[in-house]
PDB file of C-alpha atoms in Angstrom:
ATOM      1  CA  MET O  24     -42.786  45.201 -68.667  1.00  0.00           C
ATOM      2  CA  THR O  25     -45.783  42.873 -68.638  1.00  0.00           C
ATOM      3  CA  ILE O  26     -49.163  44.180 -69.706  1.00  0.00           C
ATOM      4  CA  ASP O  27     -51.858  42.782 -67.474  1.00  0.00           C
ATOM      5  CA  PHE O  28     -55.452  43.642 -66.678  1.00  0.00           C
ATOM      6  CA  LYS O  29     -55.935  42.081 -63.261  1.00  0.00           C
ATOM      7  CA  GLY O  30     -58.780  43.822 -61.443  1.00  0.00           C
ATOM      8  CA  ARG O  31     -59.974  45.505 -64.628  1.00  0.00           C
ATOM      9  CA  VAL O  32     -63.403  45.106 -66.240  1.00  0.00           C
ATOM     10  CA  ALA O  33     -63.690  45.302 -70.019  1.00  0.00           C
ATOM     11  CA  ILE O  34     -66.621  45.542 -72.409  1.00  0.00           C
ATOM     12  CA  VAL O  35     -65.941  44.285 -75.930  1.00  0.00           C
ATOM     13  CA  THR O  36     -68.669  44.857 -78.510  1.00  0.00           C
ATOM     14  CA  GLY O  37     -69.037  42.573 -81.488  1.00  0.00           C
ATOM     15  CA  ALA O  38     -67.107  39.952 -79.520  1.00  0.00           C
ATOM     16  CA  GLY O  39     -68.884  36.826 -80.738  1.00  0.00           C
ATOM     17  CA  GLY O  40     -66.378  36.186 -83.508  1.00  0.00           C
ATOM     18  CA  GLY O  41     -63.468  37.549 -85.516  1.00  0.00           C
ATOM     19  CA  LEU O  42     -61.489  40.394 -84.004  1.00  0.00           C
ATOM     20  CA  GLY O  43     -63.881  40.951 -81.118  1.00  0.00           C
ATOM     21  CA  ARG O  44     -63.557  37.352 -79.985  1.00  0.00           C
ATOM     22  CA  GLU O  45     -59.762  37.594 -80.096  1.00  0.00           C
ATOM     23  CA  HIS O  46     -59.878  40.846 -78.113  1.00  0.00           C
ATOM     24  CA  ALA O  47     -62.129  39.323 -75.454  1.00  0.00           C
ATOM     25  CA  LEU O  48     -60.018  36.172 -75.113  1.00  0.00           C
ATOM     26  CA  ALA O  49     -56.773  38.148 -74.873  1.00  0.00           C
ATOM     27  CA  LEU O  50     -58.100  40.546 -72.244  1.00  0.00           C
ATOM     28  CA  ALA O  51     -59.441  37.647 -70.181  1.00  0.00           C
ATOM     29  CA  LYS O  52     -56.180  35.719 -70.503  1.00  0.00           C
ATOM     30  CA  ARG O  53     -54.369  38.698 -69.007  1.00  0.00           C
ATOM     31  CA  GLY O  54     -56.734  38.983 -66.073  1.00  0.00           C
ATOM     32  CA  ALA O  55     -59.629  41.185 -67.163  1.00  0.00           C
ATOM     33  CA  LYS O  56     -63.244  40.362 -66.415  1.00  0.00           C
ATOM     34  CA  VAL O  57     -65.029  40.652 -69.744  1.00  0.00           C
ATOM     35  CA  VAL O  58     -68.503  41.519 -70.974  1.00  0.00           C
ATOM     36  CA  VAL O  59     -68.779  39.681 -74.289  1.00  0.00           C
ATOM     37  CA  ASN O  60     -71.286  41.715 -76.267  1.00  0.00           C
ATOM     38  CA  ASP O  61     -72.645  40.468 -79.568  1.00  0.00           C
ATOM     39  CA  LEU O  62     -76.015  40.888 -81.236  1.00  0.00           C
ATOM     40  CA  GLY O  63     -75.315  37.728 -83.208  1.00  0.00           C
ATOM     41  CA  GLY O  64     -76.457  39.191 -86.505  1.00  0.00           C
ATOM     42  CA  ALA O  65     -75.240  38.521 -90.032  1.00  0.00           C
ATOM     43  CA  ARG O  66     -72.482  40.538 -91.674  1.00  0.00           C
ATOM     44  CA  ASP O  67     -75.072  43.029 -92.974  1.00  0.00           C
ATOM     45  CA  GLY O  68     -76.588  43.429 -89.494  1.00  0.00           C
ATOM     46  CA  SER O  69     -79.686  41.303 -90.043  1.00  0.00           C
ATOM     47  CA  GLY O  70     -80.905  38.695 -87.559  1.00  0.00           C
ATOM     48  CA  GLY O  71     -79.626  38.013 -84.072  1.00  0.00           C
ATOM     49  CA  SER O  72     -78.592  35.193 -81.738  1.00  0.00           C
ATOM     50  CA  SER O  73     -76.916  34.876 -78.348  1.00  0.00           C
ATOM     51  CA  ALA O  74     -75.056  31.706 -79.312  1.00  0.00           C
ATOM     52  CA  ALA O  75     -71.818  33.356 -80.438  1.00  0.00           C
ATOM     53  CA  ALA O  76     -71.408  35.484 -77.302  1.00  0.00           C
ATOM     54  CA  LEU O  77     -72.209  32.540 -75.033  1.00  0.00           C
ATOM     55  CA  ALA O  78     -69.625  30.391 -76.829  1.00  0.00           C
ATOM     56  CA  VAL O  79     -66.903  32.979 -76.197  1.00  0.00           C
ATOM     57  CA  VAL O  80     -67.923  33.245 -72.539  1.00  0.00           C
ATOM     58  CA  GLU O  81     -67.622  29.471 -72.275  1.00  0.00           C
ATOM     59  CA  GLU O  82     -64.122  29.600 -73.780  1.00  0.00           C
ATOM     60  CA  ILE O  83     -63.083  32.208 -71.236  1.00  0.00           C
ATOM     61  CA  THR O  84     -64.561  30.460 -68.222  1.00  0.00           C
ATOM     62  CA  LYS O  85     -63.122  27.080 -69.225  1.00  0.00           C
ATOM     63  CA  ALA O  86     -59.693  28.739 -69.305  1.00  0.00           C
ATOM     64  CA  GLY O  87     -60.237  30.009 -65.754  1.00  0.00           C
ATOM     65  CA  GLY O  88     -61.355  33.540 -66.576  1.00  0.00           C
ATOM     66  CA  GLU O  89     -64.487  35.514 -65.774  1.00  0.00           C
ATOM     67  CA  ALA O  90     -66.956  36.667 -68.431  1.00  0.00           C
ATOM     68  CA  ILE O  91     -70.625  37.331 -69.020  1.00  0.00           C
ATOM     69  CA  ALA O  92     -72.555  37.464 -72.277  1.00  0.00           C
ATOM     70  CA  ASN O  93     -74.681  40.341 -73.490  1.00  0.00           C
ATOM     71  CA  GLY O  94     -76.783  40.553 -76.637  1.00  0.00           C
ATOM     72  CA  ALA O  95     -77.515  44.296 -76.791  1.00  0.00           C
ATOM     73  CA  SER O  96     -77.537  46.082 -80.120  1.00  0.00           C
ATOM     74  CA  VAL O  97     -75.118  48.985 -79.877  1.00  0.00           C
ATOM     75  CA  THR O  98     -77.648  51.082 -81.794  1.00  0.00           C
ATOM     76  CA  ASP O  99     -80.082  50.856 -78.850  1.00  0.00           C
ATOM     77  CA  PHE O 100     -78.905  53.252 -76.127  1.00  0.00           C
ATOM     78  CA  VAL O 101     -81.300  51.853 -73.514  1.00  0.00           C
ATOM     79  CA  ALA O 102     -79.988  48.344 -74.167  1.00  0.00           C
ATOM     80  CA  VAL O 103     -76.406  49.622 -74.004  1.00  0.00           C
ATOM     81  CA  GLN O 104     -77.122  51.284 -70.662  1.00  0.00           C
ATOM     82  CA  ALA O 105     -78.516  47.971 -69.420  1.00  0.00           C
ATOM     83  CA  MET O 106     -75.334  46.229 -70.587  1.00  0.00           C
ATOM     84  CA  VAL O 107     -73.182  48.658 -68.623  1.00  0.00           C
ATOM     85  CA  LYS O 108     -75.444  48.202 -65.574  1.00  0.00           C
ATOM     86  CA  GLN O 109     -74.990  44.443 -65.960  1.00  0.00           C
ATOM     87  CA  ALA O 110     -71.223  44.933 -65.747  1.00  0.00           C
ATOM     88  CA  MET O 111     -71.545  47.250 -62.748  1.00  0.00           C
ATOM     89  CA  ASP O 112     -73.936  44.907 -60.933  1.00  0.00           C
ATOM     90  CA  THR O 113     -71.591  41.980 -61.539  1.00  0.00           C
ATOM     91  CA  TRP O 114     -68.178  43.536 -60.932  1.00  0.00           C
ATOM     92  CA  GLY O 115     -68.712  47.101 -59.706  1.00  0.00           C
ATOM     93  CA  ARG O 116     -66.705  48.966 -62.327  1.00  0.00           C
ATOM     94  CA  VAL O 117     -65.956  49.382 -66.043  1.00  0.00           C
ATOM     95  CA  ASP O 118     -62.373  50.195 -66.987  1.00  0.00           C
ATOM     96  CA  ILE O 119     -62.088  49.350 -70.675  1.00  0.00           C
ATOM     97  CA  LEU O 120     -64.389  49.732 -73.655  1.00  0.00           C
ATOM     98  CA  ILE O 121     -63.435  48.184 -76.989  1.00  0.00           C
ATOM     99  CA  ASN O 122     -65.808  49.542 -79.654  1.00  0.00           C
ATOM    100  CA  ASN O 123     -65.575  46.728 -82.184  1.00  0.00           C
ATOM    101  CA  ALA O 124     -69.147  46.027 -83.352  1.00  0.00           C
ATOM    102  CA  GLY O 125     -69.780  46.660 -87.022  1.00  0.00           C
ATOM    103  CA  ILE O 126     -71.546  45.643 -90.203  1.00  0.00           C
ATOM    104  CA  LEU O 127     -70.942  45.994 -93.935  1.00  0.00           C
ATOM    105  CA  ARG O 128     -73.323  47.012 -96.692  1.00  0.00           C
ATOM    106  CA  ASP O 129     -70.904  47.654 -99.553  1.00  0.00           C
ATOM    107  CA  LYS O 130     -71.908  49.176-102.882  1.00  0.00           C
ATOM    108  CA  SER O 131     -70.657  51.998-105.022  1.00  0.00           C
ATOM    109  CA  PHE O 132     -72.095  55.323-103.929  1.00  0.00           C
ATOM    110  CA  ALA O 133     -74.153  55.597-107.130  1.00  0.00           C
ATOM    111  CA  LYS O 134     -75.908  52.302-106.376  1.00  0.00           C
ATOM    112  CA  MET O 135     -76.142  52.560-102.595  1.00  0.00           C
ATOM    113  CA  GLU O 136     -79.498  53.101-100.925  1.00  0.00           C
ATOM    114  CA  LEU O 137     -79.511  55.827 -98.283  1.00  0.00           C
ATOM    115  CA  ASP O 138     -80.985  53.410 -95.768  1.00  0.00           C
ATOM    116  CA  ASP O 139     -77.861  51.262 -96.106  1.00  0.00           C
ATOM    117  CA  PHE O 140     -75.661  54.325 -95.692  1.00  0.00           C
ATOM    118  CA  LYS O 141     -77.528  55.387 -92.549  1.00  0.00           C
ATOM    119  CA  LEU O 142     -77.539  51.916 -90.997  1.00  0.00           C
ATOM    120  CA  VAL O 143     -73.759  51.502 -91.330  1.00  0.00           C
ATOM    121  CA  MET O 144     -73.260  54.955 -89.817  1.00  0.00           C
ATOM    122  CA  ASP O 145     -75.669  54.070 -87.015  1.00  0.00           C
ATOM    123  CA  VAL O 146     -73.918  50.817 -86.084  1.00  0.00           C
ATOM    124  CA  HIS O 147     -70.305  51.976 -86.344  1.00  0.00           C
ATOM    125  CA  LEU O 148     -70.513  55.614 -85.297  1.00  0.00           C
ATOM    126  CA  MET O 149     -73.612  55.921 -83.134  1.00  0.00           C
ATOM    127  CA  GLY O 150     -72.972  52.466 -81.691  1.00  0.00           C
ATOM    128  CA  ALA O 151     -69.618  53.699 -80.402  1.00  0.00           C
ATOM    129  CA  VAL O 152     -71.190  56.968 -79.244  1.00  0.00           C
ATOM    130  CA  ASN O 153     -73.853  55.065 -77.296  1.00  0.00           C
ATOM    131  CA  CYS O 154     -71.273  52.857 -75.600  1.00  0.00           C
ATOM    132  CA  CYS O 155     -68.955  55.763 -74.790  1.00  0.00           C
ATOM    133  CA  LYS O 156     -71.839  57.798 -73.387  1.00  0.00           C
ATOM    134  CA  ALA O 157     -72.943  54.911 -71.170  1.00  0.00           C
ATOM    135  CA  VAL O 158     -69.489  54.304 -69.641  1.00  0.00           C
ATOM    136  CA  TRP O 159     -68.307  57.931 -69.507  1.00  0.00           C
ATOM    137  CA  PRO O 160     -69.844  58.842 -66.111  1.00  0.00           C
ATOM    138  CA  ILE O 161     -68.391  55.675 -64.569  1.00  0.00           C
ATOM    139  CA  MET O 162     -64.916  56.301 -65.952  1.00  0.00           C
ATOM    140  CA  THR O 163     -65.113  59.938 -64.875  1.00  0.00           C
ATOM    141  CA  GLU O 164     -66.058  58.943 -61.331  1.00  0.00           C
ATOM    142  CA  GLN O 165     -63.302  56.314 -61.221  1.00  0.00           C
ATOM    143  CA  LYS O 166     -60.839  58.765 -62.764  1.00  0.00           C
ATOM    144  CA  TYR O 167     -59.741  55.927 -65.004  1.00  0.00           C
ATOM    145  CA  GLY O 168     -60.842  54.655 -68.397  1.00  0.00           C
ATOM    146  CA  ARG O 169     -59.468  53.208 -71.597  1.00  0.00           C
ATOM    147  CA  ILE O 170     -61.501  53.391 -74.810  1.00  0.00           C
ATOM    148  CA  VAL O 171     -60.461  51.906 -78.146  1.00  0.00           C
ATOM    149  CA  MET O 172     -62.311  52.820 -81.347  1.00  0.00           C
ATOM    150  CA  THR O 173     -62.079  50.439 -84.284  1.00  0.00           C
ATOM    151  CA  THR O 174     -61.340  52.611 -87.292  1.00  0.00           C
ATOM    152  CA  SER O 175     -60.182  51.335 -90.693  1.00  0.00           C
ATOM    153  CA  SER O 176     -57.823  52.016 -93.558  1.00  0.00           C
ATOM    154  CA  SER O 177     -61.031  52.544 -95.552  1.00  0.00           C
ATOM    155  CA  GLY O 178     -61.821  55.513 -93.331  1.00  0.00           C
ATOM    156  CA  LEU O 179     -58.280  56.825 -93.182  1.00  0.00           C
ATOM    157  CA  TYR O 180     -57.526  56.499 -96.892  1.00  0.00           C
ATOM    158  CA  GLY O 181     -60.737  55.512 -98.711  1.00  0.00           C
ATOM    159  CA  ASN O 182     -61.829  52.307-100.423  1.00  0.00           C
ATOM    160  CA  PHE O 183     -63.993  51.846-103.515  1.00  0.00           C
ATOM    161  CA  GLY O 184     -67.525  50.714-102.699  1.00  0.00           C
ATOM    162  CA  GLN O 185     -67.361  51.635 -99.018  1.00  0.00           C
ATOM    163  CA  SER O 186     -68.484  55.257 -98.785  1.00  0.00           C
ATOM    164  CA  ASN O 187     -70.771  54.496 -95.829  1.00  0.00           C
ATOM    165  CA  TYR O 188     -68.185  52.410 -93.977  1.00  0.00           C
ATOM    166  CA  SER O 189     -65.397  54.898 -94.747  1.00  0.00           C
ATOM    167  CA  ALA O 190     -67.423  57.848 -93.506  1.00  0.00           C
ATOM    168  CA  ALA O 191     -68.274  56.064 -90.256  1.00  0.00           C
ATOM    169  CA  LYS O 192     -64.731  54.881 -89.626  1.00  0.00           C
ATOM    170  CA  LEU O 193     -63.128  58.293 -90.054  1.00  0.00           C
ATOM    171  CA  ALA O 194     -65.867  59.827 -87.917  1.00  0.00           C
ATOM    172  CA  LEU O 195     -64.704  57.540 -85.108  1.00  0.00           C
ATOM    173  CA  VAL O 196     -61.254  59.115 -85.336  1.00  0.00           C
ATOM    174  CA  GLY O 197     -62.827  62.542 -84.913  1.00  0.00           C
ATOM    175  CA  LEU O 198     -64.726  61.236 -81.899  1.00  0.00           C
ATOM    176  CA  MET O 199     -61.458  59.903 -80.476  1.00  0.00           C
ATOM    177  CA  GLN O 200     -59.710  63.244 -80.962  1.00  0.00           C
ATOM    178  CA  THR O 201     -62.207  65.177 -78.878  1.00  0.00           C
ATOM    179  CA  LEU O 202     -62.976  62.548 -76.234  1.00  0.00           C
ATOM    180  CA  SER O 203     -59.256  62.171 -75.546  1.00  0.00           C
ATOM    181  CA  LEU O 204     -59.062  65.912 -74.836  1.00  0.00           C
ATOM    182  CA  GLU O 205     -62.183  65.945 -72.670  1.00  0.00           C
ATOM    183  CA  GLY O 206     -61.194  62.804 -70.777  1.00  0.00           C
ATOM    184  CA  ALA O 207     -57.580  63.730 -70.060  1.00  0.00           C
ATOM    185  CA  LYS O 208     -58.217  65.309 -66.642  1.00  0.00           C
ATOM    186  CA  ASN O 209     -59.824  62.065 -65.438  1.00  0.00           C
ATOM    187  CA  ASP O 210     -57.232  59.736 -66.998  1.00  0.00           C
ATOM    188  CA  ILE O 211     -59.631  58.546 -69.682  1.00  0.00           C
ATOM    189  CA  ARG O 212     -57.416  57.668 -72.637  1.00  0.00           C
ATOM    190  CA  VAL O 213     -59.003  57.214 -76.035  1.00  0.00           C
ATOM    191  CA  ASN O 214     -57.287  55.633 -79.025  1.00  0.00           C
ATOM    192  CA  SER O 215     -58.102  54.084 -82.396  1.00  0.00           C
ATOM    193  CA  LEU O 216     -57.138  50.775 -83.976  1.00  0.00           C
ATOM    194  CA  ALA O 217     -57.103  50.238 -87.745  1.00  0.00           C
ATOM    195  CA  PRO O 218     -56.925  46.452 -88.222  1.00  0.00           C
ATOM    196  CA  THR O 219     -56.250  44.352 -91.292  1.00  0.00           C
ATOM    197  CA  ALA O 220     -57.511  40.853 -90.570  1.00  0.00           C
ATOM    198  CA  ALA O 221     -59.272  37.899 -92.116  1.00  0.00           C
ATOM    199  CA  THR O 222     -62.793  37.987 -90.687  1.00  0.00           C
ATOM    200  CA  ARG O 223     -66.249  37.624 -92.172  1.00  0.00           C
ATOM    201  CA  MET O 224     -66.066  41.397 -92.760  1.00  0.00           C
ATOM    202  CA  THR O 225     -63.046  41.018 -95.059  1.00  0.00           C
ATOM    203  CA  GLU O 226     -63.288  37.488 -96.446  1.00  0.00           C
ATOM    204  CA  SER O 227     -64.449  38.731 -99.855  1.00  0.00           C
ATOM    205  CA  LEU O 228     -61.692  41.340-100.170  1.00  0.00           C
ATOM    206  CA  PHE O 229     -58.560  39.154-100.256  1.00  0.00           C
ATOM    207  CA  PRO O 230     -57.434  35.904-101.939  1.00  0.00           C
ATOM    208  CA  GLU O 231     -57.122  32.820 -99.730  1.00  0.00           C
ATOM    209  CA  ALA O 232     -53.332  32.994 -99.378  1.00  0.00           C
ATOM    210  CA  MET O 233     -53.552  36.537 -98.043  1.00  0.00           C
ATOM    211  CA  LEU O 234     -56.396  35.626 -95.702  1.00  0.00           C
ATOM    212  CA  GLN O 235     -54.188  32.953 -94.141  1.00  0.00           C
ATOM    213  CA  ALA O 236     -51.534  35.595 -93.419  1.00  0.00           C
ATOM    214  CA  LEU O 237     -54.041  38.010 -91.900  1.00  0.00           C
ATOM    215  CA  GLN O 238     -54.987  36.270 -88.678  1.00  0.00           C
ATOM    216  CA  PRO O 239     -57.223  38.304 -86.327  1.00  0.00           C
ATOM    217  CA  SER O 240     -54.935  37.380 -83.435  1.00  0.00           C
ATOM    218  CA  ASP O 241     -52.137  39.364 -85.111  1.00  0.00           C
ATOM    219  CA  VAL O 242     -54.061  42.573 -84.389  1.00  0.00           C
ATOM    220  CA  VAL O 243     -54.512  41.903 -80.674  1.00  0.00           C
ATOM    221  CA  PRO O 244     -51.137  43.268 -79.462  1.00  0.00           C
ATOM    222  CA  ALA O 245     -52.097  46.733 -80.695  1.00  0.00           C
ATOM    223  CA  MET O 246     -55.425  46.590 -78.850  1.00  0.00           C
ATOM    224  CA  LEU O 247     -53.723  45.500 -75.642  1.00  0.00           C
ATOM    225  CA  VAL O 248     -51.238  48.377 -75.825  1.00  0.00           C
ATOM    226  CA  LEU O 249     -54.008  50.913 -76.512  1.00  0.00           C
ATOM    227  CA  ALA O 250     -56.121  49.598 -73.602  1.00  0.00           C
ATOM    228  CA  ALA O 251     -53.316  49.150 -71.071  1.00  0.00           C
ATOM    229  CA  GLU O 252     -52.757  51.173 -67.917  1.00  0.00           C
ATOM    230  CA  ASN O 253     -49.818  52.982 -69.530  1.00  0.00           C
ATOM    231  CA  ALA O 254     -51.611  53.400 -72.870  1.00  0.00           C
ATOM    232  CA  PRO O 255     -51.032  56.461 -75.023  1.00  0.00           C
ATOM    233  CA  THR O 256     -53.949  58.690 -75.942  1.00  0.00           C
ATOM    234  CA  ARG O 257     -55.054  60.177 -79.290  1.00  0.00           C
ATOM    235  CA  THR O 258     -53.061  57.461 -81.051  1.00  0.00           C
ATOM    236  CA  ILE O 259     -54.080  55.668 -84.244  1.00  0.00           C
ATOM    237  CA  LEU O 260     -52.353  52.292 -84.567  1.00  0.00           C
ATOM    238  CA  CYS O 261     -52.597  50.216 -87.725  1.00  0.00           C
ATOM    239  CA  ALA O 262     -52.063  46.461 -87.369  1.00  0.00           C
ATOM    240  CA  GLY O 263     -52.054  43.400 -89.591  1.00  0.00           C
ATOM    241  CA  ALA O 264     -50.042  40.257 -90.350  1.00  0.00           C
ATOM    242  CA  GLY O 265     -47.595  41.035 -87.561  1.00  0.00           C
ATOM    243  CA  SER O 266     -46.845  44.597 -88.685  1.00  0.00           C
ATOM    244  CA  PHE O 267     -47.756  47.764 -86.802  1.00  0.00           C
ATOM    245  CA  GLU O 268     -47.828  51.357 -87.987  1.00  0.00           C
ATOM    246  CA  ALA O 269     -49.066  54.704 -86.702  1.00  0.00           C
ATOM    247  CA  ALA O 270     -51.351  56.951 -88.718  1.00  0.00           C
ATOM    248  CA  HIS O 271     -51.535  60.708 -88.214  1.00  0.00           C
ATOM    249  CA  ILE O 272     -53.804  63.535 -89.309  1.00  0.00           C
ATOM    250  CA  THR O 273     -51.321  66.256 -90.141  1.00  0.00           C
ATOM    251  CA  MET O 274     -51.206  69.855 -91.312  1.00  0.00           C
ATOM    252  CA  THR O 275     -48.585  71.284 -93.665  1.00  0.00           C
ATOM    253  CA  GLN O 276     -46.859  74.615 -93.110  1.00  0.00           C
ATOM    254  CA  GLY O 277     -48.788  76.001 -96.078  1.00  0.00           C
ATOM    255  CA  ALA O 278     -48.494  79.579 -97.313  1.00  0.00           C
ATOM    256  CA  TRP O 279     -50.099  82.952 -96.699  1.00  0.00           C
ATOM    257  CA  ILE O 280     -52.142  84.028 -99.719  1.00  0.00           C
ATOM    258  CA  GLY O 281     -54.036  86.956 -98.258  1.00  0.00           C
ATOM    259  CA  ARG O 282     -57.031  88.642 -99.833  1.00  0.00           C
ATOM    260  CA  GLY O 283     -57.941  90.117-103.185  1.00  0.00           C
ATOM    261  CA  ASP O 284     -59.918  89.211-106.252  1.00  0.00           C
ATOM    262  CA  ASP O 285     -57.040  87.135-107.561  1.00  0.00           C
ATOM    263  CA  ALA O 286     -56.597  85.127-104.313  1.00  0.00           C
ATOM    264  CA  PRO O 287     -58.054  81.953-105.895  1.00  0.00           C
ATOM    265  CA  GLU O 288     -55.606  82.181-108.791  1.00  0.00           C
ATOM    266  CA  ARG O 289     -52.634  82.784-106.497  1.00  0.00           C
ATOM    267  CA  LEU O 290     -53.766  79.857-104.307  1.00  0.00           C
ATOM    268  CA  ALA O 291     -53.968  77.586-107.354  1.00  0.00           C
ATOM    269  CA  ALA O 292     -50.499  78.678-108.462  1.00  0.00           C
ATOM    270  CA  GLN O 293     -49.019  77.834-105.052  1.00  0.00           C
ATOM    271  CA  LEU O 294     -51.032  74.682-104.372  1.00  0.00           C
ATOM    272  CA  ALA O 295     -48.064  72.351-104.854  1.00  0.00           C
ATOM    273  CA  ASP O 296     -46.060  74.302-102.261  1.00  0.00           C
ATOM    274  CA  ILE O 297     -49.026  74.363 -99.882  1.00  0.00           C
ATOM    275  CA  LYS O 298     -49.334  70.581-100.159  1.00  0.00           C
ATOM    276  CA  ASN O 299     -45.609  70.071 -99.575  1.00  0.00           C
ATOM    277  CA  ARG O 300     -45.256  67.911 -96.466  1.00  0.00           C
ATOM    278  CA  ASP O 301     -41.850  69.163 -95.337  1.00  0.00           C
ATOM    279  CA  GLY O 302     -42.246  70.447 -91.791  1.00  0.00           C
ATOM    280  CA  GLU O 303     -45.821  69.201 -91.403  1.00  0.00           C
ATOM    281  CA  ILE O 304     -47.195  68.963 -87.865  1.00  0.00           C
ATOM    282  CA  VAL O 305     -49.700  66.877 -85.929  1.00  0.00           C
ATOM    283  CA  PRO O 306     -51.893  69.519 -84.265  1.00  0.00           C
ATOM    284  CA  GLU O 307     -52.556  69.017 -80.556  1.00  0.00           C
ATOM    285  CA  SER O 308     -56.172  70.130 -81.037  1.00  0.00           C
ATOM    286  CA  GLY O 309     -58.430  71.833 -83.564  1.00  0.00           C
ATOM    287  CA  THR O 310     -57.418  75.263 -82.284  1.00  0.00           C
ATOM    288  CA  ALA O 311     -53.915  74.746 -83.685  1.00  0.00           C
ATOM    289  CA  GLN O 312     -55.088  75.447 -87.229  1.00  0.00           C
ATOM    290  CA  GLY O 313     -56.623  78.786 -86.324  1.00  0.00           C
ATOM    291  CA  HIS O 314     -53.609  79.754 -84.219  1.00  0.00           C
ATOM    292  CA  HIS O 315     -51.256  78.917 -87.092  1.00  0.00           C
ATOM    293  CA  GLU O 316     -53.302  80.923 -89.590  1.00  0.00           C
ATOM    294  CA  LEU O 317     -53.837  83.937 -87.339  1.00  0.00           C
ATOM    295  CA  THR O 318     -50.188  84.115 -86.309  1.00  0.00           C
ATOM    296  CA  ARG O 319     -49.083  84.108 -89.917  1.00  0.00           C
ATOM    297  CA  ALA O 320     -51.711  86.627 -90.973  1.00  0.00           C
ATOM    298  CA  MET O 321     -50.835  89.055 -88.191  1.00  0.00           C
ATOM    299  CA  SER O 322     -47.133  88.869 -89.060  1.00  0.00           C
ATOM    300  CA  LYS O 323     -47.838  89.515 -92.756  1.00  0.00           C
ATOM    301  CA  MET O 324     -50.186  92.422 -92.072  1.00  0.00           C
ATOM    302  CA  ALA O 325     -48.010  94.067 -89.405  1.00  0.00           C
TER     303      ALA O 325
END
């Protein structure tokens, strides 16, 4: 099976460098027409320039592909709408959205200013929301869409000094969970990618030898699978240095504690059993938790 994107139109945000550039180049190489979006700001989100996006467009066109540059900030919904209109005016459709744009403003929570917390949430979370909202009517009308959120191990598992980034990245997984359910009837598949790669976002986190092993291009296969015609949905793929893993949000079988003044004490006494992962499940939706709890309660109280 060959994964190709002939006839497809993709928007890649934050595509002026790093992972986004690799995503844009790979999609174009396999036949997609690509909107290369990049504000051209610094790692902390300051400044802006169209040079990076234009350079990637030039790479694509020199290789025989089709691409256009766009400098919209994903935090500006009007600008995002204009970006999507640009794609529609040029190619008449939008099939793929890769939500990759992001910034870092790392500090321990005690030292972090709330403005820095809010800005990181705005770029990562609301930036993805804005882009999804702008393409959703088009994908619904087409009855076809592929959306990839860029989450992170920091969001899935936590990372010291990244409370803002972690909160935003796990929020994207929650967004994926619900959009995948709402988009299913129109073949809109929504997935998440948790990359480990040497980019300007991670250059201060790893020693040089590790950075050499963590090439951004190593992450691309996971993106291509998640954006392909036969992509899964509600899948979280982790990727780095040639390795690929799946992450899941699971629920254990737990235990029925019931009511009573001593319920907290009985819960504490059984906490180890409740946390036991034998027989854990990946719920198909949020209603699974309530169904599990109600079914058990009704059987115990019968």
